[in-house]
Coordinates of C-alpha atoms in Angstrom, one line a residue:
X1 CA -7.6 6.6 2.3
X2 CA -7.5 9.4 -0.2
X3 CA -8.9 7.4 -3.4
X4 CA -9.0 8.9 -6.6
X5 CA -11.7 7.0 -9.5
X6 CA -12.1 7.1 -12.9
X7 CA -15.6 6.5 -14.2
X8 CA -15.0 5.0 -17.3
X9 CA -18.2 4.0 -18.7
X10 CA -18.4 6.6 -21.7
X11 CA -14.4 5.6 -22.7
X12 CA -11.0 6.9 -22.2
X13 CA -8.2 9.1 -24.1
X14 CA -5.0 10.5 -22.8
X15 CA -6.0 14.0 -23.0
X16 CA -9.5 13.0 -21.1
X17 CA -7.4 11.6 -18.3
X18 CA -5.0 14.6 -18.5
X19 CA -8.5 17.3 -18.6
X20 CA -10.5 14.5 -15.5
X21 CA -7.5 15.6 -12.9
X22 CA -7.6 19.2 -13.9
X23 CA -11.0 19.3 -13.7
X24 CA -11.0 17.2 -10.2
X25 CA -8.3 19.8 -8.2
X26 CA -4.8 19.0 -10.1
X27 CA -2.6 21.8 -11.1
X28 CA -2.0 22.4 -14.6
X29 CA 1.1 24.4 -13.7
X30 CA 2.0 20.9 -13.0
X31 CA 2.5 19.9 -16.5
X32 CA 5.5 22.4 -17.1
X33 CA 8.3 20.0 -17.1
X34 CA 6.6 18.6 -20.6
X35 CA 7.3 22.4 -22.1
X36 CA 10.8 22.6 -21.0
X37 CA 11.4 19.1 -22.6
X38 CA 9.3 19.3 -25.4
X39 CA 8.4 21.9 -28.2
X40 CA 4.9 21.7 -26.9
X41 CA 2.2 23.5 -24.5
X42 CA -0.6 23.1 -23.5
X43 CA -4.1 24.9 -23.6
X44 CA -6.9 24.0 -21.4
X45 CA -10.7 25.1 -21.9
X46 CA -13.4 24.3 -20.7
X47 CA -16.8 23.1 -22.8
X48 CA -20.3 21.8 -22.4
X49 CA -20.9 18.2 -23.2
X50 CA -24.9 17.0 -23.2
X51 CA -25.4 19.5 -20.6
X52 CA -22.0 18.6 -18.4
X53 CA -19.7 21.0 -18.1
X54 CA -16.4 19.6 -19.3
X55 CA -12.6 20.2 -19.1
X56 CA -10.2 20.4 -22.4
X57 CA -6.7 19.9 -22.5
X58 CA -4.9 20.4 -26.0
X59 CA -1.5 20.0 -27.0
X60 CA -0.1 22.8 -29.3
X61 CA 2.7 22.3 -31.1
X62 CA 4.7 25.0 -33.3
X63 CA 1.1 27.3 -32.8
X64 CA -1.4 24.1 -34.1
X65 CA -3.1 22.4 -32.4
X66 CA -2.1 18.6 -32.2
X67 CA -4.5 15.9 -31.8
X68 CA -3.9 14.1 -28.8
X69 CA -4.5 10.3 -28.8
X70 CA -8.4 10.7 -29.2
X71 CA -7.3 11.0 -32.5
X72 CA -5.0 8.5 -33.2
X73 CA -4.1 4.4 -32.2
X74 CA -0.5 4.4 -32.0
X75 CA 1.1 2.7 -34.9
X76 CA -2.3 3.1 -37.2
X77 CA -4.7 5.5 -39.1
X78 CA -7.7 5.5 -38.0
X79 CA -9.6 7.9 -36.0
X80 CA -11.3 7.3 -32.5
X81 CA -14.6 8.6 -30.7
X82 CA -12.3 11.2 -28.7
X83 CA -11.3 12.7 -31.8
X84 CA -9.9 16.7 -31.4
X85 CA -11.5 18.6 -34.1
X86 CA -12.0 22.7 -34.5
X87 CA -15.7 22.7 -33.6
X88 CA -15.0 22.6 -29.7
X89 CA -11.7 23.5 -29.3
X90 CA -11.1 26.7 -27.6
X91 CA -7.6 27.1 -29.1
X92 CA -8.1 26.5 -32.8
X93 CA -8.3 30.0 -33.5
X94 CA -6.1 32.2 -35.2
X95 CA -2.9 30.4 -36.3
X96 CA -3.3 27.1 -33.9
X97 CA -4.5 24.9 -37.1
X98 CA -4.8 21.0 -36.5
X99 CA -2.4 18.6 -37.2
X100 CA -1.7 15.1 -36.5
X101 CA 0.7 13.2 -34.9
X102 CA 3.5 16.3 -34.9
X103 CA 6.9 15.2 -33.8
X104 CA 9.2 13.1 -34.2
X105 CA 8.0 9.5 -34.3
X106 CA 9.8 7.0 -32.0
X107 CA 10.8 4.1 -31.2
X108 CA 10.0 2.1 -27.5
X109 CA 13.9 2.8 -26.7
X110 CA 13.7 6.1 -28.0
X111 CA 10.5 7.3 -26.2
X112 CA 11.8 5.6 -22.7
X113 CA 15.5 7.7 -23.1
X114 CA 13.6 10.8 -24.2
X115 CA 11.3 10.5 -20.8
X116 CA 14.4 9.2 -19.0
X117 CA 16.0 13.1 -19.4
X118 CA 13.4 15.2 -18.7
X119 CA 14.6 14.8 -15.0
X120 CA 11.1 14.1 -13.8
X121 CA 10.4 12.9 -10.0
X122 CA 11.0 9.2 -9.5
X123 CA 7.2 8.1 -8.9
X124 CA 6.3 10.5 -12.1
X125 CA 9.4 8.7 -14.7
X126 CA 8.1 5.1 -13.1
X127 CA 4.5 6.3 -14.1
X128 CA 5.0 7.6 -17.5
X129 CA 7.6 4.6 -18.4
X130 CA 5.2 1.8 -17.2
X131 CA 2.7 3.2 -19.3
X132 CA 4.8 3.1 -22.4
X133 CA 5.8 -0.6 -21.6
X134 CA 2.3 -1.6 -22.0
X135 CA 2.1 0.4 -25.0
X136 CA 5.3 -1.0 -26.5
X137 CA 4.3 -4.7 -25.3
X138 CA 1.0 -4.4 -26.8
X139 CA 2.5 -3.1 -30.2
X140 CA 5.0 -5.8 -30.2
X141 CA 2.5 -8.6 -29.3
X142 CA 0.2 -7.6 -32.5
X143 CA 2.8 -7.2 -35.0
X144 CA 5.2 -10.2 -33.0
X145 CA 8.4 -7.8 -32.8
X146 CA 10.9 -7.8 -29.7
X147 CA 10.5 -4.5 -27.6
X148 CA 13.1 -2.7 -28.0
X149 CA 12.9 -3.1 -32.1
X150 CA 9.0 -1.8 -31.8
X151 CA 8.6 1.4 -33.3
X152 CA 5.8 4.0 -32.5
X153 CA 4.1 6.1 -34.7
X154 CA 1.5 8.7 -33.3
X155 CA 1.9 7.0 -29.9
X156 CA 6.2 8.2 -30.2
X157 CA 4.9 11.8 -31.5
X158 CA 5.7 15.2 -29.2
X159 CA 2.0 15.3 -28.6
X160 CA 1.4 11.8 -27.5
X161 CA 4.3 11.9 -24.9
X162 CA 3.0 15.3 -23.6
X163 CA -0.5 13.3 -22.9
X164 CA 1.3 10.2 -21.2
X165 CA 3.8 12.4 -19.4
X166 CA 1.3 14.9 -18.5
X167 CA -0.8 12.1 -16.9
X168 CA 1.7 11.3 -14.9
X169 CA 2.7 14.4 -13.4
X170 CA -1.0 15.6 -13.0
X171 CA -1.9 12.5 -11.2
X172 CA 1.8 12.8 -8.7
X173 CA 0.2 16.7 -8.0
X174 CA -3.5 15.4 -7.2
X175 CA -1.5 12.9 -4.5
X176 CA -4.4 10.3 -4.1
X177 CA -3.3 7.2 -2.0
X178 CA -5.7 5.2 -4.4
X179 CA -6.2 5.1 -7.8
X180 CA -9.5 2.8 -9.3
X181 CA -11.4 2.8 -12.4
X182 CA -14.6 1.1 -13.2
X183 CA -14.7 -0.9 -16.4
X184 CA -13.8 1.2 -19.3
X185 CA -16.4 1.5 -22.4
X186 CA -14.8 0.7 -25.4
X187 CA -17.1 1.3 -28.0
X188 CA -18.0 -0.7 -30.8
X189 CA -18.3 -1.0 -35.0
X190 CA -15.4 -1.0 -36.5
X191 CA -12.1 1.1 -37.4
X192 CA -10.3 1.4 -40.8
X193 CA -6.5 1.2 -40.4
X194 CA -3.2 1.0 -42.4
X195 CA -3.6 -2.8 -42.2
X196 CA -7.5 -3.3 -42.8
X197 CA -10.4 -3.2 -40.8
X198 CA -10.5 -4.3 -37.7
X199 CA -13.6 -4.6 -35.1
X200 CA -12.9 -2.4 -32.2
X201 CA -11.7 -2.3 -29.0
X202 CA -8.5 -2.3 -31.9
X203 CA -5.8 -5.2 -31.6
X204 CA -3.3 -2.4 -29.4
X205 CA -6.1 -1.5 -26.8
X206 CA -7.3 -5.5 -26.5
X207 CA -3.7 -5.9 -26.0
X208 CA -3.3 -3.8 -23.3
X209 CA -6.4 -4.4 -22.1
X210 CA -5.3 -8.1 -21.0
X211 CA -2.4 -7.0 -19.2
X212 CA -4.3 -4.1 -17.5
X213 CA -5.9 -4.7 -14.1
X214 CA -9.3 -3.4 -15.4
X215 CA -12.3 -4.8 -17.1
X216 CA -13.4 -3.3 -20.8
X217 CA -16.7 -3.2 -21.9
X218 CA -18.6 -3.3 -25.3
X219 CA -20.5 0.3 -26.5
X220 CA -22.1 2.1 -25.7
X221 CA -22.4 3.5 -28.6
X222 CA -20.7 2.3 -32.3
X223 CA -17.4 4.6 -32.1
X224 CA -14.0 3.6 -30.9
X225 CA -14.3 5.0 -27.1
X226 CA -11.2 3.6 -25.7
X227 CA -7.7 4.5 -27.4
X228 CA -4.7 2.5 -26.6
X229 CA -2.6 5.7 -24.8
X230 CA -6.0 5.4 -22.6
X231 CA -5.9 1.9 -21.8
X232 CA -1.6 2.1 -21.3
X233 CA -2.3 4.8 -18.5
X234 CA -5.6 3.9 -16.4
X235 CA -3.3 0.1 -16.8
X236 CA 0.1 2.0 -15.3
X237 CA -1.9 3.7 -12.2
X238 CA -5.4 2.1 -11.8
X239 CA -6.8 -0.8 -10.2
X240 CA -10.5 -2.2 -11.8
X241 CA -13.5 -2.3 -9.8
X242 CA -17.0 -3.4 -10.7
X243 CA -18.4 -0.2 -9.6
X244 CA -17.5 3.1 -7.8
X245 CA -16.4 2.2 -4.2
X246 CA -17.7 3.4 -1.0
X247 CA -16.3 7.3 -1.3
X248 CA -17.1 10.2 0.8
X249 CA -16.7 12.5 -2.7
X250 CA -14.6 15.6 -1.9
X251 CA -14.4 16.9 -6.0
X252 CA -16.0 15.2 -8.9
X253 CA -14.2 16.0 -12.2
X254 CA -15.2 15.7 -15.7
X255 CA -12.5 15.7 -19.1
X256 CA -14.1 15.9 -22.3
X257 CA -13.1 14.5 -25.6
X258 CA -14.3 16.4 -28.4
X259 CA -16.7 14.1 -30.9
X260 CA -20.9 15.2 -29.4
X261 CA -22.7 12.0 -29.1
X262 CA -26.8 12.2 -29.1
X263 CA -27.2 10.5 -25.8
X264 CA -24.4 9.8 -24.2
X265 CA -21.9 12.7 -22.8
X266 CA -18.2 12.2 -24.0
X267 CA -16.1 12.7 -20.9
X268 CA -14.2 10.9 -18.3
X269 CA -15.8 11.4 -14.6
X270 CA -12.9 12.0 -12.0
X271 CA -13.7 11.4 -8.3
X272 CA -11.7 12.7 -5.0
X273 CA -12.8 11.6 -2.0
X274 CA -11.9 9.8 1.2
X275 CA -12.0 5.5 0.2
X276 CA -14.0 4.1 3.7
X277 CA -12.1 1.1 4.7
X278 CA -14.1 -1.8 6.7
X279 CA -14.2 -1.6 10.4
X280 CA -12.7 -3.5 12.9
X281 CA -16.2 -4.9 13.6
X282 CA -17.6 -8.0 11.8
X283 CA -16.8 -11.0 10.2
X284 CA -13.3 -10.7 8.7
X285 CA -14.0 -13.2 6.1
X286 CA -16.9 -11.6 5.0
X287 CA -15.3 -8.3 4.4
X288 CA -12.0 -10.5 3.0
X289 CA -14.9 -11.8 0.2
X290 CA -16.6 -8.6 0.3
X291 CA -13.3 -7.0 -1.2
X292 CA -12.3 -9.5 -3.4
X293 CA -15.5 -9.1 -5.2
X294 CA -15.3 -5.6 -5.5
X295 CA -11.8 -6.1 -7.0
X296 CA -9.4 -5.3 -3.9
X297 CA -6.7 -6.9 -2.4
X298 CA -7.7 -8.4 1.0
X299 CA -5.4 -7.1 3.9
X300 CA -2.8 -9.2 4.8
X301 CA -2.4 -11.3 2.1
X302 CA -0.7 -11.3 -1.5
X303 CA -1.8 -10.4 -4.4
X304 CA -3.3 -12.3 -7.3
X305 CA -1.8 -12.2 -10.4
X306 CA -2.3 -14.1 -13.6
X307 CA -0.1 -16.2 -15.4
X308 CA 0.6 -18.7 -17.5
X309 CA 3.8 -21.6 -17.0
X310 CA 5.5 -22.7 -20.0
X311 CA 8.3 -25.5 -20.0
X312 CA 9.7 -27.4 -22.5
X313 CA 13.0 -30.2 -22.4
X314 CA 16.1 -29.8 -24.0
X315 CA 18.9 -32.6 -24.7
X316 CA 21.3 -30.5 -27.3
X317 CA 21.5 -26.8 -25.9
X318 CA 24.9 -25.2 -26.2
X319 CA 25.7 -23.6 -22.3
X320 CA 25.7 -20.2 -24.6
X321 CA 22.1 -20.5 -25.6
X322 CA 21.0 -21.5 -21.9
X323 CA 23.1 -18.4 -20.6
X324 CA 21.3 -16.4 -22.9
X325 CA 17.5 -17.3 -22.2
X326 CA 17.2 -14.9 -19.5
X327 CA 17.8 -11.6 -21.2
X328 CA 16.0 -13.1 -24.9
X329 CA 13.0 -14.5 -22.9
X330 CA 12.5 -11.5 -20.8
X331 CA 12.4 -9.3 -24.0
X332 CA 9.2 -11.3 -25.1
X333 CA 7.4 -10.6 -22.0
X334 CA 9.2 -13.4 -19.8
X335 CA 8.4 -12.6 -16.4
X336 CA 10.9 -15.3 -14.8
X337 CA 13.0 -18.2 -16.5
X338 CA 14.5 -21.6 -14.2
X339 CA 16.7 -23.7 -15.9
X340 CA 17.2 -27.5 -13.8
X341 CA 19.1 -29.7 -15.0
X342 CA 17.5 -33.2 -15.5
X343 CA 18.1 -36.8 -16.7
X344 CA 16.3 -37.3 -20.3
X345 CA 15.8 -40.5 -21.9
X346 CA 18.0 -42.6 -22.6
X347 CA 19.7 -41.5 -19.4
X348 CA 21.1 -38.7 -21.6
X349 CA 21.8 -35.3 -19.2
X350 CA 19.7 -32.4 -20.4
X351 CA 17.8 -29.2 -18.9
X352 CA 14.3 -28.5 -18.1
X353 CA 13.4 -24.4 -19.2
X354 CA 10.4 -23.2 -17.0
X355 CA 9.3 -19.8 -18.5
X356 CA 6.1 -17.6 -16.0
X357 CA 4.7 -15.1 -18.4
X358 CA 1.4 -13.0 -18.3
X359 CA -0.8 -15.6 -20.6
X360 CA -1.4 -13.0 -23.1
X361 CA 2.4 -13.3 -23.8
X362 CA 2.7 -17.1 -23.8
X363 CA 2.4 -17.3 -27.4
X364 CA 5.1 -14.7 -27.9
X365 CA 7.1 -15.9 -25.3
X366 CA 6.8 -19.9 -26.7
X367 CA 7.6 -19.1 -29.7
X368 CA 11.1 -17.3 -28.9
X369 CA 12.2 -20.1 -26.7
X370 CA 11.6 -22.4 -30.3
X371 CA 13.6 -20.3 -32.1
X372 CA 16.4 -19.5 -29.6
X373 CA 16.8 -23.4 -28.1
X374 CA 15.4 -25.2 -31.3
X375 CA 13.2 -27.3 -29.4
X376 CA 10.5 -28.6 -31.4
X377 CA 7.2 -28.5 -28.7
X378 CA 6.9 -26.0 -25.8
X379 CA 3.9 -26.9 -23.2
X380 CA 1.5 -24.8 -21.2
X381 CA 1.5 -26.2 -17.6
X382 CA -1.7 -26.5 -15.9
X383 CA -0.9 -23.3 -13.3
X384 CA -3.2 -20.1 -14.4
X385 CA -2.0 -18.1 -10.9
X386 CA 0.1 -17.3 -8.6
X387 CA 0.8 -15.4 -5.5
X388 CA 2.7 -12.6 -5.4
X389 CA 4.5 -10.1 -2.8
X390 CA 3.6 -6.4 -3.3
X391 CA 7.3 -5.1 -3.9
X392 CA 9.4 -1.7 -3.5
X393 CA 12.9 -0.9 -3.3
X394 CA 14.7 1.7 -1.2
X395 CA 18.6 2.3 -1.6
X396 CA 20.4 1.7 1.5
X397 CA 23.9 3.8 2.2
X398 CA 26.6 2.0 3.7
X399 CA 29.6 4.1 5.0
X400 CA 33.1 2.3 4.6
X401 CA 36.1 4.5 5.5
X402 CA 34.7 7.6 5.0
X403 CA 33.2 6.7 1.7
X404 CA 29.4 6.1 1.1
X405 CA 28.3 3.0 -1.2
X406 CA 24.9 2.5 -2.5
X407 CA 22.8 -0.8 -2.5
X408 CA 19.5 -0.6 -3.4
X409 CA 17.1 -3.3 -1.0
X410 CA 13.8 -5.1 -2.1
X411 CA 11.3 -5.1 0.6
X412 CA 8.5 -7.5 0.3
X413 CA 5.1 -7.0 1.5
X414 CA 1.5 -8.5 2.0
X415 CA -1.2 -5.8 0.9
X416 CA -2.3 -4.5 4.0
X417 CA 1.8 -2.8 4.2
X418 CA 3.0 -5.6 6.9
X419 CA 6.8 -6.1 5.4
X420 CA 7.8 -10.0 5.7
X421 CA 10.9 -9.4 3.7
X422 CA 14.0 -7.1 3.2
X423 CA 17.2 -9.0 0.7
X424 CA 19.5 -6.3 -0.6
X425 CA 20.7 -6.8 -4.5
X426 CA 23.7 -9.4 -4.7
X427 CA 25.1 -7.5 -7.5
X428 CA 25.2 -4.3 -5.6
X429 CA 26.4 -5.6 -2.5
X430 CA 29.2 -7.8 -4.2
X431 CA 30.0 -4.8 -6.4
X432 CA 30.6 -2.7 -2.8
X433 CA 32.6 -6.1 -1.3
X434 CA 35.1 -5.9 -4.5
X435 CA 35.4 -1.9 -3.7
X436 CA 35.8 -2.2 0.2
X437 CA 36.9 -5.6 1.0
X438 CA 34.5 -6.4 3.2
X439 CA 32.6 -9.7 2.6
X440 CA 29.6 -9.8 0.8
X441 CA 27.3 -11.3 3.4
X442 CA 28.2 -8.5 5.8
X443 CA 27.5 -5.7 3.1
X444 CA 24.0 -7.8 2.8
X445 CA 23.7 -7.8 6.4
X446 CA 24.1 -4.2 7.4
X447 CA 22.5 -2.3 4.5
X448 CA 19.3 -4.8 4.9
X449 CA 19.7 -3.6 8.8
X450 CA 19.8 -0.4 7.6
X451 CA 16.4 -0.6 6.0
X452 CA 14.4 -2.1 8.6
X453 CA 15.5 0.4 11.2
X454 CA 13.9 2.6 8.6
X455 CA 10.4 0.9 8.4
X456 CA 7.7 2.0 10.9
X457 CA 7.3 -0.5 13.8
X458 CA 3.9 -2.0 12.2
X459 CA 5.4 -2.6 9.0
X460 CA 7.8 -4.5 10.6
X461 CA 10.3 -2.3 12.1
X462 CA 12.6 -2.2 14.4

């Protein structure tokens, strides 16, 4: 398997992750769909870190140079470890003269319908946009705002979207199967910011970090090494291990950030290679507790994920407010609401509200539920996991009198690819019933049909 890893143990920016797949066989031709969008381009260098060879990528804006992320926690003022400067920048000469944060500054809905025209491949928009909804989370988490009201700062600049966006389209060029990182160095000491001083990682990358699927770790050094754009796209693409996995290493990259430190180099270390998977030989459980160690899915089952259940009773809600919980909740970071109806005391009829969330939105998510139902206490079951299907959708045509209707079709999945699940949408296939008369549970039937004729026979395909 064709395994792309980031070795994170000196830190991570955006433009580091956008110079570590340059530097380990992306194109940077690549990133051209940023510079039709966007009054940017880029400039990439190369320069010697502690003896390392090291790839630059800049983002120049109006002829100056624009600090990327390294520079900059979205939202704050403070700088960062990976901070662009003059001193070993190729492309401050002349009239490129640094600036900060150029652009217009955004907001979440802004930045997501800006990325949403470029016209970008699907897998490249998914990438970029689930990077900016850990971002936006994250923001709206530390300062307790709903998404779509959470406004960026140097994070919703030109400059910032060019790294994120850059990221993405680098990584869809490089093509790996795979994508890994070791635990991330975040630095240490402490960073000055509009609000005061706060120790580092900073309240946006901590954020992140807990939704990520990564491990952070202190220093090595006393400098901010990790920046929140950082965290948001290693967390968007990247699963954690504890260490580099077994990799026959076809290219080794390295993407520098511009601040020298004495003893440690300041880059990101990309590796290509081929990922060896375990033989057929052995003891399967072994290998199954072999891999979960290591931080990988074991084949054939689902995956982990972590969550936290909150639930809370409710004798007085008006149907409108329980209507509404779904779309409100979900804002906050809901990842599914029930509502059952229940018998309360006094054998008065009420409703029980069972929220899943990730638990580093439970007290976000709790909190809304208060204010939207008025209840006055909102518990934290005992569940701290569940198990969950790895999920993708494909759109299914079906032909009705010489007209083609869409339907898009979830297909569920245990992690080794074997499909044990294919349920098209209800609302698309009742929305093609109204249009061609045909019942909805034949719609369902044939466009689901439809899919699994599609799948290869050891997925479980026809």
């Amino acid at each position: 398997m064709r395994t792309l890893v980031f070795d994170g143990r000196t830190g991570a920016a955006g433009d580091m992750i956008c110079a570590a797949l340059i530097a380990a066989g992306a194109d940077p031709d690549a990133l051209a769909p940023v510079s039709d969008a966007l009054p940017v381009r880029y400039a990439v260098g190369e320069v010697e870190k502690n003896g390392i060879r090291a790839t630059t990528v800049d983002v120049l804006v109006d002829d100056r140079t624009v600090e990327t992320d390294g520079d900059h926690d979205h939202g704050h003022d403070h700088s960062h470890g990976h901070d662009h400067g003059p001193d070993n920048d190729p492309s401050t000469s002349g009239s490129d003269e640094p600036a900060e944060g150029a652009g217009v500054h955004r907001s979440y809905r802004e930045v997501v319908d800006l990325v949403e025209s470029m016209g970008l491949p699907p897998a490249v928009e998914s990438t970029a946009l689930d990077a900016f909804e850990l971002l936006g989370r994250a923001e709206a988490s530390v300062h307790g705002t709903d998404l779509d009201e959470t406004h960026f700062h140097e994070v919703g600049a030109d400059d910032a979207i060019a790294d994120v966006v850059g990221a993405a389209l680098l990584l869809a060029d490089l093509g790996p199967e795979r994508v890994v990182t070791t635990p991330v160095a975040a630095g240490g000491g402490t960073v000055e910011m509009s609000h005061g001083t706060y120790p580092v990682p900073a309240p946006a990358t901590t954020e992140i970090a807990s939704r990520a699927g990564f491990r952070i770790a202190g220093g090595p050094i006393d400098r901010e090494l990790l920046t929140p754009t950082g965290a948001a796209i290693l967390g968007a693409v990247a699963d954690g291990f504890d260490a580099v996995p077994d990799l026959a290493v076809e290219r080794a990259g390295y993407g520098a950030g511009d601040a020298d430190f004495e003893r440690h180099p300041n880059v990101l270390r990309a590796l290509v290679g081929d990922g060896r998977e375990p033989g057929p030989d052995g003891d399967r459980e072994k290998r199954d507790d072999d891999r979960a160690r290591a931080g990988q899915p074991v084949d054939g089952r689902l995956a982990h994920d972590d969550i936290a259940v909150l639930e809370t009773n409710l004798d007085d809600a008006a149907p409108e407010v329980l209507g509404g919980l779904q779309e409100t909740l979900s804002r906050a970071g809901a990842r599914d609401v029930t509502i059952v109806p229940t018998t309360m005391k006094k054998s008065r009829p009420g409703h029980l509200v069972k929220v899943i969330c990730k638990p580093a939105d439970a007290e976000a998510v709790a909190e809304r539920l208060a204010r939207e139902t008025g209840t006055l206490g909102v518990r934290q079951s005992g569940a701290s996991h569940r198990w969950i299907a790895d999920r993708a959708f494909e759109t299914a045509t079906l032909r009705v009198d010489g007209e083609d209707h869409e339907v898009d079709v979830k297909v569920a999945s245990t992690t080794d690819g074997e499909v044990y699940d294919v349920s098209g949408e209800y609302d698309d296939a009742a929305a093609v019933a109204e249009a061609t008369g045909l019942p909805i549970r034949e719609v369902l039937r044939r466009v689901e049909a439809e899919v699994r004729e599609q799948l290869p026979r050891e997925q479980g395909g026809r």
